[in-house]
Short mmCIF file of C-alpha atoms in Angstrom, two decimals:
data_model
loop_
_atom_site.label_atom_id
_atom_site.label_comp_id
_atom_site.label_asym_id
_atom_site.label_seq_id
_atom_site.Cartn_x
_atom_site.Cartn_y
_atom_site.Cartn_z
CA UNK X 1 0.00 0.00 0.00
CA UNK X 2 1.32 3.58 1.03
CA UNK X 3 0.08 7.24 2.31
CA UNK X 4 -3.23 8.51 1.77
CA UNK X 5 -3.98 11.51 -0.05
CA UNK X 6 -1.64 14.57 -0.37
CA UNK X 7 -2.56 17.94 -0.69
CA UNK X 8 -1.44 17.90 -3.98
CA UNK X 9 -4.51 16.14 -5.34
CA UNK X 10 -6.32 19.66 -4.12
CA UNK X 11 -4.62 21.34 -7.25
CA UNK X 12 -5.93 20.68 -10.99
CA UNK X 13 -2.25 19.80 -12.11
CA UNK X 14 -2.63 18.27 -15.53
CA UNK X 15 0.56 20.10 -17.20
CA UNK X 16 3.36 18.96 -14.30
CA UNK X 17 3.71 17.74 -11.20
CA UNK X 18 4.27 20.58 -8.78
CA UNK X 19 5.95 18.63 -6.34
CA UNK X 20 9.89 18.92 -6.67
CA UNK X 21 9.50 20.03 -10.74
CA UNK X 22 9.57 16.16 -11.74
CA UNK X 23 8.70 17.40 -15.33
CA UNK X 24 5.22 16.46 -17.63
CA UNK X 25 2.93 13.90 -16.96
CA UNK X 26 2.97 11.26 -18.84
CA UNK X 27 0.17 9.27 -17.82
CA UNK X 28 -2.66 10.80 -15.64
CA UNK X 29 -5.07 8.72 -14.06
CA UNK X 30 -9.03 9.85 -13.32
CA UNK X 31 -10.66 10.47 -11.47
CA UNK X 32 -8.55 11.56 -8.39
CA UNK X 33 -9.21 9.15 -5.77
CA UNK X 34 -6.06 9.67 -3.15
CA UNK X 35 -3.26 7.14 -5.32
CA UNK X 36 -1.10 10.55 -6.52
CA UNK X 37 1.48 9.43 -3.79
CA UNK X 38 1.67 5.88 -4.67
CA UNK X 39 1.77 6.57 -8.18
CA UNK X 40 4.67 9.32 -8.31
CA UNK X 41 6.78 6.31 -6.42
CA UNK X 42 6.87 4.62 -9.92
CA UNK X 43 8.69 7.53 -11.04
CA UNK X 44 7.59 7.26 -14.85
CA UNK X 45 5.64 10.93 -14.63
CA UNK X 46 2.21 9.15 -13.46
CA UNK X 47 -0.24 11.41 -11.82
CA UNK X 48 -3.81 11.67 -10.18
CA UNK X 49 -3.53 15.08 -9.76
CA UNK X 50 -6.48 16.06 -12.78
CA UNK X 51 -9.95 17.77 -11.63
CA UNK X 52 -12.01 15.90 -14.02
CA UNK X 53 -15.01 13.57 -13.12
CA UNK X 54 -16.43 12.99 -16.76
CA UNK X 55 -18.37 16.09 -16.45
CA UNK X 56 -18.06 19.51 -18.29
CA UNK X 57 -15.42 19.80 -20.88
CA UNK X 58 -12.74 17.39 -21.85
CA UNK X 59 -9.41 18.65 -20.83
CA UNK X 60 -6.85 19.89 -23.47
CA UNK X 61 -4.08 16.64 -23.30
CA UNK X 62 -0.37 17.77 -22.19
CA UNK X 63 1.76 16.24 -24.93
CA UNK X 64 1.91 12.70 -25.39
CA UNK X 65 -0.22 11.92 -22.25
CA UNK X 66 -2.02 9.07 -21.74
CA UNK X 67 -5.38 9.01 -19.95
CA UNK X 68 -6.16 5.93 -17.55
CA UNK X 69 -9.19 5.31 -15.85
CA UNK X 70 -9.40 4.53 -11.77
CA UNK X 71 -12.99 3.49 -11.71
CA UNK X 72 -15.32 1.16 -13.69
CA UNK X 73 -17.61 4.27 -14.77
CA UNK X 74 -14.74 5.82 -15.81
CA UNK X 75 -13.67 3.36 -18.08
CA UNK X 76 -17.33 3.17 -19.72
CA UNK X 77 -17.29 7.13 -20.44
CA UNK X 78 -13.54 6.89 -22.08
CA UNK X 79 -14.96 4.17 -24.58
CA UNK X 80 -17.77 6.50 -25.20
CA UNK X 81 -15.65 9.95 -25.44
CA UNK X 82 -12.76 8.44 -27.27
CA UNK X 83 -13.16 10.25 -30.46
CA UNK X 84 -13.50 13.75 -28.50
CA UNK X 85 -10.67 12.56 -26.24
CA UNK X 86 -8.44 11.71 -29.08
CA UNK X 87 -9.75 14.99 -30.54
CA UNK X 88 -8.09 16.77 -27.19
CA UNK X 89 -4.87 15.49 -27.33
CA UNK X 90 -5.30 12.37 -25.13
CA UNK X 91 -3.44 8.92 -26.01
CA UNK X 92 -5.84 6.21 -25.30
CA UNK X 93 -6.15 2.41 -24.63
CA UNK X 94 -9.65 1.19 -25.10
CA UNK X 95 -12.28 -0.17 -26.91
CA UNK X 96 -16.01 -0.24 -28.30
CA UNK X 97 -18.08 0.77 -25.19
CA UNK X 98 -20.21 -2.88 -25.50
CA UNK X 99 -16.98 -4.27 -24.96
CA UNK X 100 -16.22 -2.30 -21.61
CA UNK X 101 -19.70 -2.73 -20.16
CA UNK X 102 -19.90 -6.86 -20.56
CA UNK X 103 -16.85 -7.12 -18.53
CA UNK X 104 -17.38 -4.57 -15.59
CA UNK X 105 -21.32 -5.19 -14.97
CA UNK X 106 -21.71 -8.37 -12.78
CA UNK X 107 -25.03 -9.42 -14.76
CA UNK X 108 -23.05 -8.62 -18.15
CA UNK X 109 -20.00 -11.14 -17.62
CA UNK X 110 -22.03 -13.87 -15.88
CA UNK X 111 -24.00 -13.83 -19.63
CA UNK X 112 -20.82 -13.18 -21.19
CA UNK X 113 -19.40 -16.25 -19.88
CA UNK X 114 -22.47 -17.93 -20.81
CA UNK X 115 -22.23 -16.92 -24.54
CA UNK X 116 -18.44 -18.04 -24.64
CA UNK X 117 -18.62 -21.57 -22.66
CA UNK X 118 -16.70 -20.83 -19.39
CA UNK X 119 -19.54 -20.29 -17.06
CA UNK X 120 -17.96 -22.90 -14.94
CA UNK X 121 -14.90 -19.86 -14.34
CA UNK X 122 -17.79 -18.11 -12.23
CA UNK X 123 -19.24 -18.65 -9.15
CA UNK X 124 -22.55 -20.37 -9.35
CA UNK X 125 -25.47 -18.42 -10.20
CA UNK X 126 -28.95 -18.63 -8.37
CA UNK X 127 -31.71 -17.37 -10.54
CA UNK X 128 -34.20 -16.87 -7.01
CA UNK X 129 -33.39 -17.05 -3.10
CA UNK X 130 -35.56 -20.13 -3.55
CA UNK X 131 -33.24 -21.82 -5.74
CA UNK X 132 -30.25 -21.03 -3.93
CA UNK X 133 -28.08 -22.99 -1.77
CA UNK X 134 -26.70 -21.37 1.44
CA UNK X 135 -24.72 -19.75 2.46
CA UNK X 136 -24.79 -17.70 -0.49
CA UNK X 137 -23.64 -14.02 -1.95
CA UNK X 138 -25.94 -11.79 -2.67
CA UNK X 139 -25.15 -8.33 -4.46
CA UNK X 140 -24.87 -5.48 -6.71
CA UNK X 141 -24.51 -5.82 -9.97
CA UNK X 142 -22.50 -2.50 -10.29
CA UNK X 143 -20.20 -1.55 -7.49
CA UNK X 144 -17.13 -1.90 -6.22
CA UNK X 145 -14.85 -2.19 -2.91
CA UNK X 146 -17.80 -4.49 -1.56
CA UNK X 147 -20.62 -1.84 -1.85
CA UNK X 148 -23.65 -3.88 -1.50
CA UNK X 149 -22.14 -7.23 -1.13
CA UNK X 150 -23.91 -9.64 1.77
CA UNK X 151 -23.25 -13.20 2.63
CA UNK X 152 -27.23 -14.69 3.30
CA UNK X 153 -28.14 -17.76 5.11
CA UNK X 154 -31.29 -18.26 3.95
CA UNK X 155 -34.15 -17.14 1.68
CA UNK X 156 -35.65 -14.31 4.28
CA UNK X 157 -32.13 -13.09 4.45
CA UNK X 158 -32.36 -12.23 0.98
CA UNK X 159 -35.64 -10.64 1.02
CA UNK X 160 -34.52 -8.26 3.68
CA UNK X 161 -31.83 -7.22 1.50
CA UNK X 162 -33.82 -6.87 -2.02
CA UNK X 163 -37.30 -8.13 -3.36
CA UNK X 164 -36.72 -7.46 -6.47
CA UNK X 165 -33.98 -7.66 -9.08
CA UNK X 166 -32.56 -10.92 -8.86
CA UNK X 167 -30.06 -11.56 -11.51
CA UNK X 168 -30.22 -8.26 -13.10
CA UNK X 169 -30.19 -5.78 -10.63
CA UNK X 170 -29.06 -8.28 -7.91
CA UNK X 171 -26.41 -11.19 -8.67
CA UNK X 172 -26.94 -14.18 -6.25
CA UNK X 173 -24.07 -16.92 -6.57
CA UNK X 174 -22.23 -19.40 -4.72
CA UNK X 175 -19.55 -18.50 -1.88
CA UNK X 176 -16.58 -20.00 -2.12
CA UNK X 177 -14.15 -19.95 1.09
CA UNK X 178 -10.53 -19.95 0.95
CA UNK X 179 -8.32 -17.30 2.76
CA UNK X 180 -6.04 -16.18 -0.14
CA UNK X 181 -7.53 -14.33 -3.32
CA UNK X 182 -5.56 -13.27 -6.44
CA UNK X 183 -5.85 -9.69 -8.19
CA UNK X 184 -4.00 -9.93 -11.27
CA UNK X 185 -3.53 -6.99 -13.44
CA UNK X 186 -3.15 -7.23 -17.38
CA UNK X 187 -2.22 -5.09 -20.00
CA UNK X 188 -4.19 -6.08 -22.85
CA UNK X 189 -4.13 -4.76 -26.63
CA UNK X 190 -7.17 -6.14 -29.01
CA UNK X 191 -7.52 -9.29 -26.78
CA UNK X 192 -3.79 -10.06 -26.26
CA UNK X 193 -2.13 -10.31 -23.13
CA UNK X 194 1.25 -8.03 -23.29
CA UNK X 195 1.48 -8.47 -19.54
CA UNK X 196 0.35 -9.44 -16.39
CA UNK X 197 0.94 -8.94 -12.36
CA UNK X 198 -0.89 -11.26 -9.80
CA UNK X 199 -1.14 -9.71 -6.22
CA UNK X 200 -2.06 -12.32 -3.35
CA UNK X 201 -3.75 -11.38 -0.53
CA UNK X 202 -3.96 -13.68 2.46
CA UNK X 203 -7.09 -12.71 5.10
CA UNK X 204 -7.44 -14.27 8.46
CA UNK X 205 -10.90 -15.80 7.93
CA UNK X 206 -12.56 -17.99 5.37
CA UNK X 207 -15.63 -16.52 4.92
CA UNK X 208 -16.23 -12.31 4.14
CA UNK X 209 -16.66 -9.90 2.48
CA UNK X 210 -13.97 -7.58 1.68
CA UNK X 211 -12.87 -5.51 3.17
CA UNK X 212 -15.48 -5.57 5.99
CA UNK X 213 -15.33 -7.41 8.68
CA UNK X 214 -11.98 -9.24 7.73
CA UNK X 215 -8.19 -8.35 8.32
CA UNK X 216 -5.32 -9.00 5.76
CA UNK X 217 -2.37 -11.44 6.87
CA UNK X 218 -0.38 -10.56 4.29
CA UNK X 219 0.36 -9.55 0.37
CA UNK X 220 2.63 -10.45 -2.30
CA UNK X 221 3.14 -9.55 -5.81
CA UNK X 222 4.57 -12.01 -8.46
CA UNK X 223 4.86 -11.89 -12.16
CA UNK X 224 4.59 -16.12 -12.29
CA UNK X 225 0.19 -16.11 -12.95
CA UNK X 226 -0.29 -19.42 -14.14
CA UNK X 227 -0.84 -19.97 -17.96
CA UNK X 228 -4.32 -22.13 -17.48
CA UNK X 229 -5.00 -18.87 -15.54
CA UNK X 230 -4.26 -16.78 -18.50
CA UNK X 231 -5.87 -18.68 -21.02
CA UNK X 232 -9.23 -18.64 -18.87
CA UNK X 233 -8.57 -14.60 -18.64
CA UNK X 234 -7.96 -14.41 -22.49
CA UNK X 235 -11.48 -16.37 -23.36
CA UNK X 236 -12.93 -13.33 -21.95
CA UNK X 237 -10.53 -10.28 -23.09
CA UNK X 238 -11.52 -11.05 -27.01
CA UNK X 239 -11.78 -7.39 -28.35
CA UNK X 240 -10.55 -5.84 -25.65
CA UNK X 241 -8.21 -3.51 -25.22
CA UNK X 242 -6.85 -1.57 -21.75
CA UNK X 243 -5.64 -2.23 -18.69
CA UNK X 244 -7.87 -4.46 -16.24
CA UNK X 245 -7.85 -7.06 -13.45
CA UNK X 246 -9.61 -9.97 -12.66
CA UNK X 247 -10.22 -10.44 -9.07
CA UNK X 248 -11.04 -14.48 -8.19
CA UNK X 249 -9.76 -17.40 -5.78
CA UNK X 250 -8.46 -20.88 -6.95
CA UNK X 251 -11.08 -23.77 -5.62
CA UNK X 252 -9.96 -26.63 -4.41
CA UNK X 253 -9.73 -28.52 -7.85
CA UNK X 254 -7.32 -26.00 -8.91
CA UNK X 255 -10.37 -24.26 -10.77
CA UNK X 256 -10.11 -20.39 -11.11
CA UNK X 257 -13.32 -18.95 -9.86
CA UNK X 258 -13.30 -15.12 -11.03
CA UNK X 259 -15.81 -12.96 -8.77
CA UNK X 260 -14.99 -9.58 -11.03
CA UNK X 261 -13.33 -7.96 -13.75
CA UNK X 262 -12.23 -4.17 -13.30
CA UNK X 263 -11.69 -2.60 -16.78
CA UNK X 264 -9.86 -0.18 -14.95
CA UNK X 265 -6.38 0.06 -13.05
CA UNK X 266 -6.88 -1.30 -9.85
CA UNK X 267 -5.53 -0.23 -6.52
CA UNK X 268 -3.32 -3.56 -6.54
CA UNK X 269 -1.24 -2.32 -9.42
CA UNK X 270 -1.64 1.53 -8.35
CA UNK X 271 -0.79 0.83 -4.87
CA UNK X 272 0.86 -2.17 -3.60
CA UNK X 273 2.74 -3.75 -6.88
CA UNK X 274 6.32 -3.18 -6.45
CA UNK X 275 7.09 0.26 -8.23
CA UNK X 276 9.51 -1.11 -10.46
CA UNK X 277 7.27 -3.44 -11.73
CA UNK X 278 4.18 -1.47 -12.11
CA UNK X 279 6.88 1.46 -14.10
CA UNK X 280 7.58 -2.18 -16.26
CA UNK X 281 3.66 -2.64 -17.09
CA UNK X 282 3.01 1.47 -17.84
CA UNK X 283 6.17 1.86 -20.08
CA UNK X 284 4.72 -1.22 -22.02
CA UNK X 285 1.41 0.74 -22.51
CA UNK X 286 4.04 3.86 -23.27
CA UNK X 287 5.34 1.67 -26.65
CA UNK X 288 1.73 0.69 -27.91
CA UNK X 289 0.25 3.14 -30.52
CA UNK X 290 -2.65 4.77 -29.04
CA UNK X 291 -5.81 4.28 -31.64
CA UNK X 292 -9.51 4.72 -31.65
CA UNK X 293 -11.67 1.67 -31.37
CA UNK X 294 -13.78 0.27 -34.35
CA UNK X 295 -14.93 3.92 -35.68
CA UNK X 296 -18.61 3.11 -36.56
CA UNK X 297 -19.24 1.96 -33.07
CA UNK X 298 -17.26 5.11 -31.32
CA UNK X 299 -18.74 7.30 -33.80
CA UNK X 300 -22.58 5.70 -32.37
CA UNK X 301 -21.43 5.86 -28.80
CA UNK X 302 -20.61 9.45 -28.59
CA UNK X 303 -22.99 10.74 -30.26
CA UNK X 304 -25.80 8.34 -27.39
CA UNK X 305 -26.54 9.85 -24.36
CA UNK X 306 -23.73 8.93 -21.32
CA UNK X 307 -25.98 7.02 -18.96
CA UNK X 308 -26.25 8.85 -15.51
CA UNK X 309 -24.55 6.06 -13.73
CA UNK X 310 -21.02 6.08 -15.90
CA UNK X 311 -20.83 10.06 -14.02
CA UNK X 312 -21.05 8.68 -10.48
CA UNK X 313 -17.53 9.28 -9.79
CA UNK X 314 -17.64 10.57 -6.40
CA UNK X 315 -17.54 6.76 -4.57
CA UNK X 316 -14.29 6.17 -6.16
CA UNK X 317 -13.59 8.84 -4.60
CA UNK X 318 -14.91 8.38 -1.28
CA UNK X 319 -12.87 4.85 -1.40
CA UNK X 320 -9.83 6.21 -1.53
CA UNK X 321 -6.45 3.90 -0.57
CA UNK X 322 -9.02 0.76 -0.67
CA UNK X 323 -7.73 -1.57 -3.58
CA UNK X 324 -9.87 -3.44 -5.79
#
């Protein structure tokens, strides 16, 4: 991990970093959510230092600066600005919007994974609290750093929690125990892998909800993710292209068993990957040429409305310093 926010953030420093001159940013992340101190560590000009939320006008780019999103919404309203974004100077990474959205909505990648045969990399899906088997998750389909996430032991459980929604507004699946989970980060161009960082995370119980309720034993990051892990991750990154990170425990069988995708940068590679190693993944991104997704389908998204939910911003920035 590292400090919390620095008064730094308070300024809307998208030219240079005003702490000791380190020269132009190179890569600025957004929205500001309290990693600017973790990220100057890398020492590869990487800031979260820029006032915008997705709202009001797009920023004029510094030169050759990339623009990286910190939270799931985020990510949505690049795909769908990328043409105006491009247009302003920015150097993106992304794809058609479609593409985005099937990955980061719960509801999305559990059909997702139905379309493309590896349902059985999820958790189990309940279509009703009277088909489930308990103990059970139930949450959010959108949301992150366990917003609306709640293990149930039975049907009435459920109902006091939602009565409505179930598997579209409300995901219900199986909970799988285990004390260690695995964030792994990848750097992904049109589907291909260029690189990837797994994070493990050891917690003292095997049962919760992260990060409530639960403490962490320990963390390490390793560039050694398994290559049946990568495959699985690869069935689902077709078309993609970005940074993201699939968050998931290994079941007893050896089985990968993926509870989310971030099509984002998570805290894990933000915060608590080894600086040298994160610098490695960005100045990868750095060498890629930056290029606007399938133009038809940018061209349609931009000129749809942005739906009110890809401008919530503000809880990303509430949970600051929590990882993914």
């Amino acid at each position: 991990g590292g400090g919390g926010a620095s008064s730094s953030e308070d300024s809307d420093d998208s030219q240079c970093c005003s702490l000791t001159g380190c020269g132009p940013a190179k890569f600025h992340f957004v929205p500001r959510n309290g990693w600017h101190p973790d990220l100057r560590k890398m020492h590869c000009s990487a800031r979260n230092t820029l006032g915008w939320k997705g709202e009001g006008p797009i920023p004029a780019a510094p030169e050759d600066c990339w623009m990286l999103p910190t939270s799931d919404e985020m990510a949505l309203l690049i795909a769908q600005l990328q043409s105006q974004l491009m247009l302003a100077g920015w150097k993106l990474l992304t794809c058609a919007p479609a593409t985005v959205e099937r990955l980061s909505n719960k509801a999305s990648l559990q059909q997702h994974a139905r379309r493309i045969g590896m349902q059985g990399a999820l958790p189990v899906q309940y279509s009703s609290p009277e088909t489930a088997v308990y103990p059970c998750i139930l949450k959010a389909a959108q949301g992150q750093h366990g917003k609306d996430v709640h293990i149930v032991d039975s049907k009435e459980e459920a109902y006091d929690v939602t009565r409505t929604g179930f598997g579209s507004t409300w995901v219900m699946q199986e909970l799988i125990s285990g004390r260690m989970e695995y964030s792994v980060s990848l750097l992904v161009d049109e589907g291909e892998i260029l690189d990837a960082i797994c994070t493990e995370y050891e917690y003292d119980k095997e049962e919760y909800v992260w990060p409530y309720d639960v403490e962490e034993v320990r963390r390490s990051s390793h560039s050694r993710v398994p290559k049946e892990h990568l495959v699985v991750m690869s069935h689902f990154l077709k078309e993609y292209s970005g940074i993201c990170n699939f968050n998931y425990k290994v079941r007893e069988s050896g089985s990968m068993c993926i509870f989310e995708v971030n099509t984002r940068v998570g805290a894990d590679l933000a915060c608590d990957v080894p600086r040298p190693r994160a610098r490695e993944l960005f100045e990868k991104l750095d060498q890629l040429n930056p290029r606007p997704a399938a133009a038809a389908e940018a061209a349609a998204a931009v000129s749809a409305p942005v739906p009110s939910a890809t401008l919530r911003t503000e809880e990303a920035a509430e949970a600051a310093r929590q990882r993914v």
